[in-house]
PDB file of C-alpha atoms and ligand atoms in Angstrom:
ATOM      1  CA  MET A  10      68.292 101.699  84.250  1.00  0.00           C
ATOM      2  CA  GLN A  11      71.537 102.106  86.224  1.00  0.00           C
ATOM      3  CA  GLU A  12      71.114  98.568  87.663  1.00  0.00           C
ATOM      4  CA  ASN A  13      70.771  97.183  84.158  1.00  0.00           C
ATOM      5  CA  GLU A  14      73.820  99.064  82.996  1.00  0.00           C
ATOM      6  CA  VAL A  15      75.842  97.586  85.854  1.00  0.00           C
ATOM      7  CA  ALA A  16      74.547  94.046  85.303  1.00  0.00           C
ATOM      8  CA  THR A  17      75.432  94.244  81.599  1.00  0.00           C
ATOM      9  CA  ARG A  18      78.930  95.419  82.427  1.00  0.00           C
ATOM     10  CA  LEU A  19      79.437  92.763  85.103  1.00  0.00           C
ATOM     11  CA  GLU A  20      78.439  90.060  82.648  1.00  0.00           C
ATOM     12  CA  ALA A  21      80.790  91.507  80.044  1.00  0.00           C
ATOM     13  CA  ALA A  22      83.625  91.772  82.609  1.00  0.00           C
ATOM     14  CA  ARG A  23      83.259  88.041  83.360  1.00  0.00           C
ATOM     15  CA  ALA A  24      83.520  87.237  79.649  1.00  0.00           C
ATOM     16  CA  TYR A  25      86.562  89.505  79.131  1.00  0.00           C
ATOM     17  CA  ALA A  26      88.299  87.937  82.145  1.00  0.00           C
ATOM     18  CA  ARG A  27      87.709  84.443  80.745  1.00  0.00           C
ATOM     19  CA  GLN A  28      89.093  85.509  77.331  1.00  0.00           C
ATOM     20  CA  ALA A  29      92.133  86.975  79.088  1.00  0.00           C
ATOM     21  CA  GLN A  30      92.607  83.731  81.027  1.00  0.00           C
ATOM     22  CA  GLU A  31      92.528  81.749  77.770  1.00  0.00           C
ATOM     23  CA  LEU A  32      95.190  83.970  76.264  1.00  0.00           C
ATOM     24  CA  ILE A  33      97.404  83.731  79.370  1.00  0.00           C
ATOM     25  CA  VAL A  34      97.051  79.954  79.612  1.00  0.00           C
ATOM     26  CA  SER A  35      97.777  79.524  75.901  1.00  0.00           C
ATOM     27  CA  ARG A  36     101.045  81.421  76.384  1.00  0.00           C
ATOM     28  CA  ILE A  37     102.280  79.307  79.304  1.00  0.00           C
ATOM     29  CA  SER A  38     101.150  75.862  78.187  1.00  0.00           C
ATOM     30  CA  GLY A  39     103.268  73.359  76.336  1.00  0.00           C
ATOM     31  CA  PRO A  40     106.893  73.356  75.339  1.00  0.00           C
ATOM     32  CA  ALA A  41     106.674  76.668  73.454  1.00  0.00           C
ATOM     33  CA  ARG A  42     106.562  78.717  76.672  1.00  0.00           C
ATOM     34  CA  SER A  43     108.508  81.907  76.114  1.00  0.00           C
ATOM     35  CA  LEU A  44     107.948  85.317  77.598  1.00  0.00           C
ATOM     36  CA  SER A  45     109.519  88.571  76.579  1.00  0.00           C
ATOM     37  CA  VAL A  46     110.278  90.481  79.799  1.00  0.00           C
ATOM     38  CA  ASP A  47     110.998  94.230  80.165  1.00  0.00           C
ATOM     39  CA  THR A  48     111.404  96.351  83.286  1.00  0.00           C
ATOM     40  CA  LYS A  49     109.426  99.482  84.192  1.00  0.00           C
ATOM     41  CA  THR A  50     110.029 101.709  87.240  1.00  0.00           C
ATOM     42  CA  SER A  51     112.947  99.644  88.590  1.00  0.00           C
ATOM     43  CA  ILE A  52     114.786  96.421  87.840  1.00  0.00           C
ATOM     44  CA  THR A  53     112.346  94.577  90.143  1.00  0.00           C
ATOM     45  CA  ASP A  54     109.239  95.948  88.372  1.00  0.00           C
ATOM     46  CA  MET A  55     108.652  93.696  85.379  1.00  0.00           C
ATOM     47  CA  VAL A  56     106.207  93.537  82.483  1.00  0.00           C
ATOM     48  CA  THR A  57     105.825  90.870  79.796  1.00  0.00           C
ATOM     49  CA  ASP A  58     104.469  90.793  76.287  1.00  0.00           C
ATOM     50  CA  VAL A  59     101.560  88.770  77.720  1.00  0.00           C
ATOM     51  CA  ASP A  60     100.588  91.632  80.101  1.00  0.00           C
ATOM     52  CA  ARG A  61     100.459  93.948  77.074  1.00  0.00           C
ATOM     53  CA  ALA A  62      98.610  91.484  74.817  1.00  0.00           C
ATOM     54  CA  VAL A  63      96.004  90.837  77.522  1.00  0.00           C
ATOM     55  CA  GLU A  64      95.436  94.548  78.105  1.00  0.00           C
ATOM     56  CA  LYS A  65      94.966  95.062  74.338  1.00  0.00           C
ATOM     57  CA  LEU A  66      92.434  92.227  74.298  1.00  0.00           C
ATOM     58  CA  LEU A  67      90.509  93.705  77.245  1.00  0.00           C
ATOM     59  CA  VAL A  68      90.499  97.211  75.792  1.00  0.00           C
ATOM     60  CA  ALA A  69      89.364  95.960  72.357  1.00  0.00           C
ATOM     61  CA  GLY A  70      86.450  94.042  73.913  1.00  0.00           C
ATOM     62  CA  ILE A  71      85.322  96.942  76.094  1.00  0.00           C
ATOM     63  CA  ARG A  72      85.707  99.485  73.246  1.00  0.00           C
ATOM     64  CA  GLU A  73      83.570  97.373  70.956  1.00  0.00           C
ATOM     65  CA  ASP A  74      80.772  96.721  73.458  1.00  0.00           C
ATOM     66  CA  PHE A  75      80.800 100.043  75.348  1.00  0.00           C
ATOM     67  CA  PRO A  76      82.250 102.653  72.949  1.00  0.00           C
ATOM     68  CA  GLN A  77      81.529 105.636  75.252  1.00  0.00           C
ATOM     69  CA  ASP A  78      83.065 104.165  78.410  1.00  0.00           C
ATOM     70  CA  ARG A  79      86.401 105.379  79.687  1.00  0.00           C
ATOM     71  CA  ILE A  80      89.147 102.746  80.039  1.00  0.00           C
ATOM     72  CA  VAL A  81      92.271 102.946  82.185  1.00  0.00           C
ATOM     73  CA  GLY A  82      94.787 100.097  82.190  1.00  0.00           C
ATOM     74  CA  GLU A  83      98.044  99.372  83.964  1.00  0.00           C
ATOM     75  CA  GLU A  84     100.200  99.030  80.856  1.00  0.00           C
ATOM     76  CA  PHE A  85      98.784 101.591  78.400  1.00  0.00           C
ATOM     77  CA  GLY A  86      97.137 104.125  80.723  1.00  0.00           C
ATOM     78  CA  ASP A  87      94.073 106.117  79.728  1.00  0.00           C
ATOM     79  CA  ASP A  88      92.377 104.973  76.515  1.00  0.00           C
ATOM     80  CA  GLY A  89      89.877 107.850  76.594  1.00  0.00           C
ATOM     81  CA  GLY A  90      86.062 107.741  76.538  1.00  0.00           C
ATOM     82  CA  ASP A  91      83.639 110.312  77.945  1.00  0.00           C
ATOM     83  CA  GLY A  92      80.690 108.208  79.137  1.00  0.00           C
ATOM     84  CA  PRO A  93      79.538 107.926  82.757  1.00  0.00           C
ATOM     85  CA  PHE A  94      81.350 104.606  83.355  1.00  0.00           C
ATOM     86  CA  ALA A  95      85.085 103.895  83.618  1.00  0.00           C
ATOM     87  CA  TRP A  96      86.811 100.522  83.421  1.00  0.00           C
ATOM     88  CA  VAL A  97      89.984 100.077  85.464  1.00  0.00           C
ATOM     89  CA  VAL A  98      91.911  97.004  84.362  1.00  0.00           C
ATOM     90  CA  ASP A  99      95.033  95.128  85.390  1.00  0.00           C
ATOM     91  CA  PRO A 100      95.759  92.519  82.708  1.00  0.00           C
ATOM     92  CA  ILE A 101      98.015  90.508  85.035  1.00  0.00           C
ATOM     93  CA  ASP A 102      98.206  91.499  88.676  1.00  0.00           C
ATOM     94  CA  GLY A 103     101.156  89.630  90.148  1.00  0.00           C
ATOM     95  CA  THR A 104     103.414  89.798  87.103  1.00  0.00           C
ATOM     96  CA  THR A 105     106.479  88.629  89.050  1.00  0.00           C
ATOM     97  CA  ASN A 106     104.577  85.512  90.122  1.00  0.00           C
ATOM     98  CA  PHE A 107     103.394  84.986  86.551  1.00  0.00           C
ATOM     99  CA  ILE A 108     106.962  85.126  85.234  1.00  0.00           C
ATOM    100  CA  TYR A 109     108.201  82.631  87.828  1.00  0.00           C
ATOM    101  CA  GLY A 110     105.153  80.369  87.615  1.00  0.00           C
ATOM    102  CA  PHE A 111     104.408  81.066  91.307  1.00  0.00           C
ATOM    103  CA  PRO A 112     100.677  80.330  91.489  1.00  0.00           C
ATOM    104  CA  ALA A 113      99.219  83.726  92.468  1.00  0.00           C
ATOM    105  CA  TYR A 114      98.306  86.072  89.623  1.00  0.00           C
ATOM    106  CA  ALA A 115      95.028  87.426  88.367  1.00  0.00           C
ATOM    107  CA  VAL A 116      93.107  89.459  85.828  1.00  0.00           C
ATOM    108  CA  SER A 117      91.441  92.354  87.625  1.00  0.00           C
ATOM    109  CA  ILE A 118      88.582  94.425  86.160  1.00  0.00           C
ATOM    110  CA  ALA A 119      86.641  97.158  87.987  1.00  0.00           C
ATOM    111  CA  VAL A 120      83.809  99.318  86.673  1.00  0.00           C
ATOM    112  CA  ARG A 121      83.288 102.762  88.194  1.00  0.00           C
ATOM    113  CA  ASP A 122      80.289 105.065  88.032  1.00  0.00           C
ATOM    114  CA  LEU A 123      81.971 108.425  87.518  1.00  0.00           C
ATOM    115  CA  SER A 124      78.899 110.425  88.549  1.00  0.00           C
ATOM    116  CA  GLN A 125      79.149 108.833  92.016  1.00  0.00           C
ATOM    117  CA  ASP A 126      82.938 108.397  92.018  1.00  0.00           C
ATOM    118  CA  ALA A 127      82.320 104.795  93.144  1.00  0.00           C
ATOM    119  CA  THR A 128      83.104 101.285  91.957  1.00  0.00           C
ATOM    120  CA  VAL A 129      79.848  99.554  90.979  1.00  0.00           C
ATOM    121  CA  CYS A 130      81.138  96.094  90.107  1.00  0.00           C
ATOM    122  CA  GLY A 131      84.355  94.132  89.852  1.00  0.00           C
ATOM    123  CA  VAL A 132      85.781  90.816  88.725  1.00  0.00           C
ATOM    124  CA  VAL A 133      89.060  89.176  89.755  1.00  0.00           C
ATOM    125  CA  LEU A 134      90.020  85.981  87.972  1.00  0.00           C
ATOM    126  CA  ASP A 135      92.629  83.924  89.847  1.00  0.00           C
ATOM    127  CA  VAL A 136      94.271  82.256  86.839  1.00  0.00           C
ATOM    128  CA  PRO A 137      96.286  79.420  88.487  1.00  0.00           C
ATOM    129  CA  ARG A 138      93.418  78.428  90.803  1.00  0.00           C
ATOM    130  CA  ASP A 139      90.830  79.017  88.066  1.00  0.00           C
ATOM    131  CA  ARG A 140      88.543  80.949  90.431  1.00  0.00           C
ATOM    132  CA  LEU A 141      86.359  83.834  89.410  1.00  0.00           C
ATOM    133  CA  TYR A 142      85.558  86.334  92.164  1.00  0.00           C
ATOM    134  CA  GLU A 143      82.927  88.977  91.518  1.00  0.00           C
ATOM    135  CA  ALA A 144      80.728  91.557  93.184  1.00  0.00           C
ATOM    136  CA  ALA A 145      78.243  94.262  92.283  1.00  0.00           C
ATOM    137  CA  ARG A 146      77.243  97.037  94.698  1.00  0.00           C
ATOM    138  CA  GLY A 147      74.463  95.832  97.000  1.00  0.00           C
ATOM    139  CA  MET A 148      74.398  92.333  95.487  1.00  0.00           C
ATOM    140  CA  GLY A 149      76.970  90.429  97.588  1.00  0.00           C
ATOM    141  CA  ALA A 150      80.270  88.827  96.629  1.00  0.00           C
ATOM    142  CA  PHE A 151      80.762  85.467  94.956  1.00  0.00           C
ATOM    143  CA  VAL A 152      83.427  83.018  93.886  1.00  0.00           C
ATOM    144  CA  ASP A 153      82.425  80.786  90.993  1.00  0.00           C
ATOM    145  CA  GLY A 154      78.795  81.633  91.756  1.00  0.00           C
ATOM    146  CA  ARG A 155      78.995  80.757  95.482  1.00  0.00           C
ATOM    147  CA  ARG A 156      78.434  83.570  97.990  1.00  0.00           C
ATOM    148  CA  ILE A 157      81.506  84.417 100.086  1.00  0.00           C
ATOM    149  CA  SER A 158      81.973  86.241 103.375  1.00  0.00           C
ATOM    150  CA  VAL A 159      84.756  87.495 105.609  1.00  0.00           C
ATOM    151  CA  THR A 160      85.919  85.840 108.843  1.00  0.00           C
ATOM    152  CA  GLY A 161      84.513  86.665 112.272  1.00  0.00           C
ATOM    153  CA  GLN A 162      87.935  87.024 113.915  1.00  0.00           C
ATOM    154  CA  SER A 163      87.899  89.970 116.306  1.00  0.00           C
ATOM    155  CA  ARG A 164      91.364  89.720 117.848  1.00  0.00           C
ATOM    156  CA  LEU A 165      94.227  91.220 115.896  1.00  0.00           C
ATOM    157  CA  SER A 166      96.651  89.000 117.844  1.00  0.00           C
ATOM    158  CA  GLU A 167      94.897  85.962 116.329  1.00  0.00           C
ATOM    159  CA  SER A 168      94.580  87.393 112.831  1.00  0.00           C
ATOM    160  CA  LEU A 169      96.287  86.259 109.640  1.00  0.00           C
ATOM    161  CA  VAL A 170      97.348  89.460 107.906  1.00  0.00           C
ATOM    162  CA  ALA A 171      98.782  89.897 104.412  1.00  0.00           C
ATOM    163  CA  THR A 172     100.811  92.731 103.014  1.00  0.00           C
ATOM    164  CA  GLY A 173     102.843  93.600  99.946  1.00  0.00           C
ATOM    165  CA  PHE A 174     105.888  95.606  98.977  1.00  0.00           C
ATOM    166  CA  GLY A 175     106.549  98.274  96.362  1.00  0.00           C
ATOM    167  CA  TYR A 176     109.307  98.183  93.768  1.00  0.00           C
ATOM    168  CA  ALA A 177     111.581 101.008  95.006  1.00  0.00           C
ATOM    169  CA  ALA A 178     114.354  99.998  97.437  1.00  0.00           C
ATOM    170  CA  GLU A 179     113.723 102.949  99.812  1.00  0.00           C
ATOM    171  CA  VAL A 180     110.001 102.197  99.970  1.00  0.00           C
ATOM    172  CA  ARG A 181     110.746  98.541 100.694  1.00  0.00           C
ATOM    173  CA  ARG A 182     113.092  99.449 103.535  1.00  0.00           C
ATOM    174  CA  ALA A 183     110.284 101.330 105.321  1.00  0.00           C
ATOM    175  CA  GLN A 184     107.714  98.611 104.531  1.00  0.00           C
ATOM    176  CA  GLY A 185     110.087  95.949 105.870  1.00  0.00           C
ATOM    177  CA  ALA A 186     110.649  97.899 109.098  1.00  0.00           C
ATOM    178  CA  MET A 187     106.881  98.196 109.569  1.00  0.00           C
ATOM    179  CA  VAL A 188     106.185  94.528 108.991  1.00  0.00           C
ATOM    180  CA  SER A 189     108.936  93.459 111.413  1.00  0.00           C
ATOM    181  CA  GLU A 190     107.100  95.355 114.173  1.00  0.00           C
ATOM    182  CA  LEU A 191     103.698  94.028 113.151  1.00  0.00           C
ATOM    183  CA  LEU A 192     104.741  90.366 112.949  1.00  0.00           C
ATOM    184  CA  PRO A 193     104.937  89.728 116.741  1.00  0.00           C
ATOM    185  CA  LEU A 194     101.479  91.314 117.189  1.00  0.00           C
ATOM    186  CA  VAL A 195      99.495  89.094 114.807  1.00  0.00           C
ATOM    187  CA  ARG A 196      98.935  85.373 114.168  1.00  0.00           C
ATOM    188  CA  ASP A 197     101.189  85.491 111.105  1.00  0.00           C
ATOM    189  CA  ILE A 198     102.005  87.455 107.976  1.00  0.00           C
ATOM    190  CA  ARG A 199     101.513  86.450 104.325  1.00  0.00           C
ATOM    191  CA  ARG A 200     102.961  88.041 101.164  1.00  0.00           C
ATOM    192  CA  ALA A 201     101.423  86.353  98.126  1.00  0.00           C
ATOM    193  CA  GLY A 202     102.413  89.005  95.557  1.00  0.00           C
ATOM    194  CA  ALA A 203      99.119  90.005  93.951  1.00  0.00           C
ATOM    195  CA  ALA A 204      97.100  92.716  95.667  1.00  0.00           C
ATOM    196  CA  SER A 205      93.839  91.827  93.915  1.00  0.00           C
ATOM    197  CA  LEU A 206      94.107  88.275  95.256  1.00  0.00           C
ATOM    198  CA  ASP A 207      95.058  89.439  98.768  1.00  0.00           C
ATOM    199  CA  LEU A 208      91.791  91.375  98.765  1.00  0.00           C
ATOM    200  CA  CYS A 209      89.777  88.412  97.470  1.00  0.00           C
ATOM    201  CA  MET A 210      91.366  86.225 100.154  1.00  0.00           C
ATOM    202  CA  VAL A 211      90.108  88.671 102.794  1.00  0.00           C
ATOM    203  CA  ALA A 212      86.692  88.540 101.120  1.00  0.00           C
ATOM    204  CA  CYS A 213      86.446  84.751 101.221  1.00  0.00           C
ATOM    205  CA  GLY A 214      87.937  84.271 104.697  1.00  0.00           C
ATOM    206  CA  GLU A 215      91.382  82.965 103.741  1.00  0.00           C
ATOM    207  CA  LEU A 216      92.852  86.032 105.482  1.00  0.00           C
ATOM    208  CA  ASP A 217      91.548  88.283 108.271  1.00  0.00           C
ATOM    209  CA  GLY A 218      93.181  91.440 106.978  1.00  0.00           C
ATOM    210  CA  TYR A 219      95.546  93.042 104.491  1.00  0.00           C
ATOM    211  CA  TYR A 220      97.359  96.348 104.140  1.00  0.00           C
ATOM    212  CA  GLU A 221      99.743  97.787 101.584  1.00  0.00           C
ATOM    213  CA  SER A 222     101.067 101.216 100.643  1.00  0.00           C
ATOM    214  CA  GLY A 223     101.788 102.357  97.107  1.00  0.00           C
ATOM    215  CA  LEU A 224      99.036 100.505  95.223  1.00  0.00           C
ATOM    216  CA  TRP A 225      97.569 101.720  91.949  1.00  0.00           C
ATOM    217  CA  PRO A 226      93.804 101.833  91.240  1.00  0.00           C
ATOM    218  CA  TRP A 227      94.019  98.761  88.951  1.00  0.00           C
ATOM    219  CA  ASP A 228      95.616  96.779  91.811  1.00  0.00           C
ATOM    220  CA  PHE A 229      92.833  97.309  94.345  1.00  0.00           C
ATOM    221  CA  MET A 230      89.574  98.630  92.863  1.00  0.00           C
ATOM    222  CA  ALA A 231      87.978  95.333  91.817  1.00  0.00           C
ATOM    223  CA  GLY A 232      89.181  93.544  94.970  1.00  0.00           C
ATOM    224  CA  ALA A 233      87.938  96.351  97.216  1.00  0.00           C
ATOM    225  CA  ILE A 234      84.287  96.071  96.152  1.00  0.00           C
ATOM    226  CA  ILE A 235      84.545  92.283  96.537  1.00  0.00           C
ATOM    227  CA  VAL A 236      85.725  92.727 100.164  1.00  0.00           C
ATOM    228  CA  GLU A 237      82.966  95.228 100.951  1.00  0.00           C
ATOM    229  CA  GLU A 238      80.260  93.075  99.408  1.00  0.00           C
ATOM    230  CA  ALA A 239      81.572  90.089 101.399  1.00  0.00           C
ATOM    231  CA  GLY A 240      80.890  92.058 104.588  1.00  0.00           C
ATOM    232  CA  GLY A 241      84.379  93.462 105.130  1.00  0.00           C
ATOM    233  CA  LYS A 242      85.755  96.957 105.328  1.00  0.00           C
ATOM    234  CA  VAL A 243      88.215  98.833 103.094  1.00  0.00           C
ATOM    235  CA  SER A 244      89.841 102.188 103.862  1.00  0.00           C
ATOM    236  CA  GLY A 245      92.997 104.181 103.546  1.00  0.00           C
ATOM    237  CA  GLY A 246      95.262 104.851 106.513  1.00  0.00           C
ATOM    238  CA  LEU A 247      94.849 108.539 107.309  1.00  0.00           C
ATOM    239  CA  GLU A 248      92.566 108.943 104.290  1.00  0.00           C
ATOM    240  CA  PRO A 249      88.996 107.583 104.400  1.00  0.00           C
ATOM    241  CA  THR A 250      89.341 105.811 101.063  1.00  0.00           C
ATOM    242  CA  PRO A 251      92.002 103.378  99.829  1.00  0.00           C
ATOM    243  CA  GLY A 252      94.611 104.800  97.505  1.00  0.00           C
ATOM    244  CA  ALA A 253      98.251 105.251  96.670  1.00  0.00           C
ATOM    245  CA  ALA A 254      99.118 106.172 100.237  1.00  0.00           C
ATOM    246  CA  MET A 255      97.554 103.155 101.953  1.00  0.00           C
ATOM    247  CA  THR A 256      94.969 100.433 101.404  1.00  0.00           C
ATOM    248  CA  ILE A 257      93.640  98.516 104.403  1.00  0.00           C
ATOM    249  CA  ALA A 258      91.076  95.731 103.984  1.00  0.00           C
ATOM    250  CA  THR A 259      89.746  93.561 106.788  1.00  0.00           C
ATOM    251  CA  ASN A 260      86.835  91.494 107.999  1.00  0.00           C
ATOM    252  CA  GLY A 261      85.576  94.697 109.687  1.00  0.00           C
ATOM    253  CA  ALA A 262      86.029  93.414 113.256  1.00  0.00           C
ATOM    254  CA  ILE A 263      89.785  94.078 113.348  1.00  0.00           C
ATOM    255  CA  HIS A 264      89.699  97.126 111.087  1.00  0.00           C
ATOM    256  CA  ASP A 265      90.104  99.972 113.555  1.00  0.00           C
ATOM    257  CA  GLU A 266      92.836  98.198 115.493  1.00  0.00           C
ATOM    258  CA  LEU A 267      94.842  97.271 112.374  1.00  0.00           C
ATOM    259  CA  ARG A 268      94.344 100.717 110.860  1.00  0.00           C
ATOM    260  CA  HIS A 269      95.506 102.490 113.994  1.00  0.00           C
ATOM    261  CA  LEU A 270      98.594 100.284 114.203  1.00  0.00           C
ATOM    262  CA  VAL A 271      99.470 100.606 110.509  1.00  0.00           C
ATOM    263  CA  VAL A 272      99.140 104.403 110.633  1.00  0.00           C
ATOM    264  CA  SER A 273     101.366 104.691 113.703  1.00  0.00           C
ATOM    265  CA  LEU A 274     103.991 102.269 112.316  1.00  0.00           C
ATOM    266  CA  ALA A 275     103.997 104.124 108.998  1.00  0.00           C
ATOM    267  CA  ALA A 276     104.559 107.443 110.770  1.00  0.00           C
ATOM    268  CA  ARG A 277     107.402 105.946 112.802  1.00  0.00           C
ATOM    269  CA  HIS A 278     109.145 104.457 109.784  1.00  0.00           C
ATOM    270  CA  GLY A 279     108.594 107.294 107.330  1.00  0.00           C
ATOM    271  CA  SER A 280     106.260 105.278 105.119  1.00  0.00           C
ATOM    272  CA  LYS A 281     103.141 106.634 103.423  1.00  0.00           C
ATOM    273  CA  SER A 282      99.749 106.047 105.025  1.00  0.00           C
TER     274      SER A 282
HETATM  275  C1  LIP B  18     101.823  94.220  92.097  1.00  0.00           C
HETATM  276  C2  LIP B  18     100.931  93.799  93.223  1.00  0.00           C
HETATM  277  C3  LIP B  18     101.789  93.289  94.365  1.00  0.00           C
HETATM  278  C4  LIP B  18     102.261  94.551  94.968  1.00  0.00           C
HETATM  279  C5  LIP B  18     103.115  95.313  93.985  1.00  0.00           C
HETATM  280  C6  LIP B  18     102.437  95.493  92.637  1.00  0.00           C
HETATM  281  P1  LIP B  18     101.733  94.069  89.429  1.00  0.00           P
HETATM  282  O1  LIP B  18     101.120  94.463  90.880  1.00  0.00           O
HETATM  283  O2  LIP B  18      99.750  93.333  93.106  1.00  0.00           O
HETATM  284  O3  LIP B  18     101.120  92.535  95.337  1.00  0.00           O
HETATM  285  O4  LIP B  18     102.938  94.296  96.167  1.00  0.00           O
HETATM  286  O5  LIP B  18     103.417  96.543  94.551  1.00  0.00           O
HETATM  287  O6  LIP B  18     101.540  96.535  92.637  1.00  0.00           O
HETATM  288  O7  LIP B  18     102.890  94.995  89.244  1.00  0.00           O
HETATM  289  O8  LIP B  18     102.146  92.651  89.483  1.00  0.00           O
HETATM  290  O9  LIP B  18     100.592  94.300  88.506  1.00  0.00           O
END
């Protein structure tokens, strides 16, 4: 029964993500390209009319097909619902990239079973690369239907590690200080600008690890189940589970070492972990 409920939602999530992709692509194709851009928490934190239109599209689809389910989105917050499942959606993760046309932004959709307080399936659609990542608990992780898995790298010094930065200047100062100490200890650092895609890149072996403080549930929930189902590990820093304080995702082999380092650097530089 529960398995069926998850499979139905995963299938629906794929369809919603494809509809969202169509809407996004229609707004950036051809000579008519025009975005209306507002700012949110700071001048660096932007949102467009496309983010809002995509979230409305996702919410309308979910509401129609699963009227009892709860829905939480980045742009409009909690849409209500009192069923046992909750949808956590980011209409465009990587909005800054989207605005600039930098090719790293995604539609991210996670489904949670509230009775277990756990994500049961997730979809991340990388719009510029036209790749659909997905996972359901216990079923493995896939990109465009092909199974994916994490790297086997066990040395942090030979690991490619991604991170990201928040929007507040003070937070960025601490994050920058941390990354400057981490850089000499790893193979290299990447900052692509879309947390959901950083996680999928860990899942499919394009990165060995990733950490970031200050993420929201819609940034990481879908990507996190994709990493775990690809054989990787996801945790917080001091906390067991990923969250606003810290999200760490790796191939598993470097997890403890990266986590230990990130927690101690965060403590030293007054950042959250
Ligand atoms: C953004 C991320 C980015 C992260 C930012 C922000 P948005 O999401 O995915 O990688 O560093 O803090 O959360 O605002 O583009 O949906």
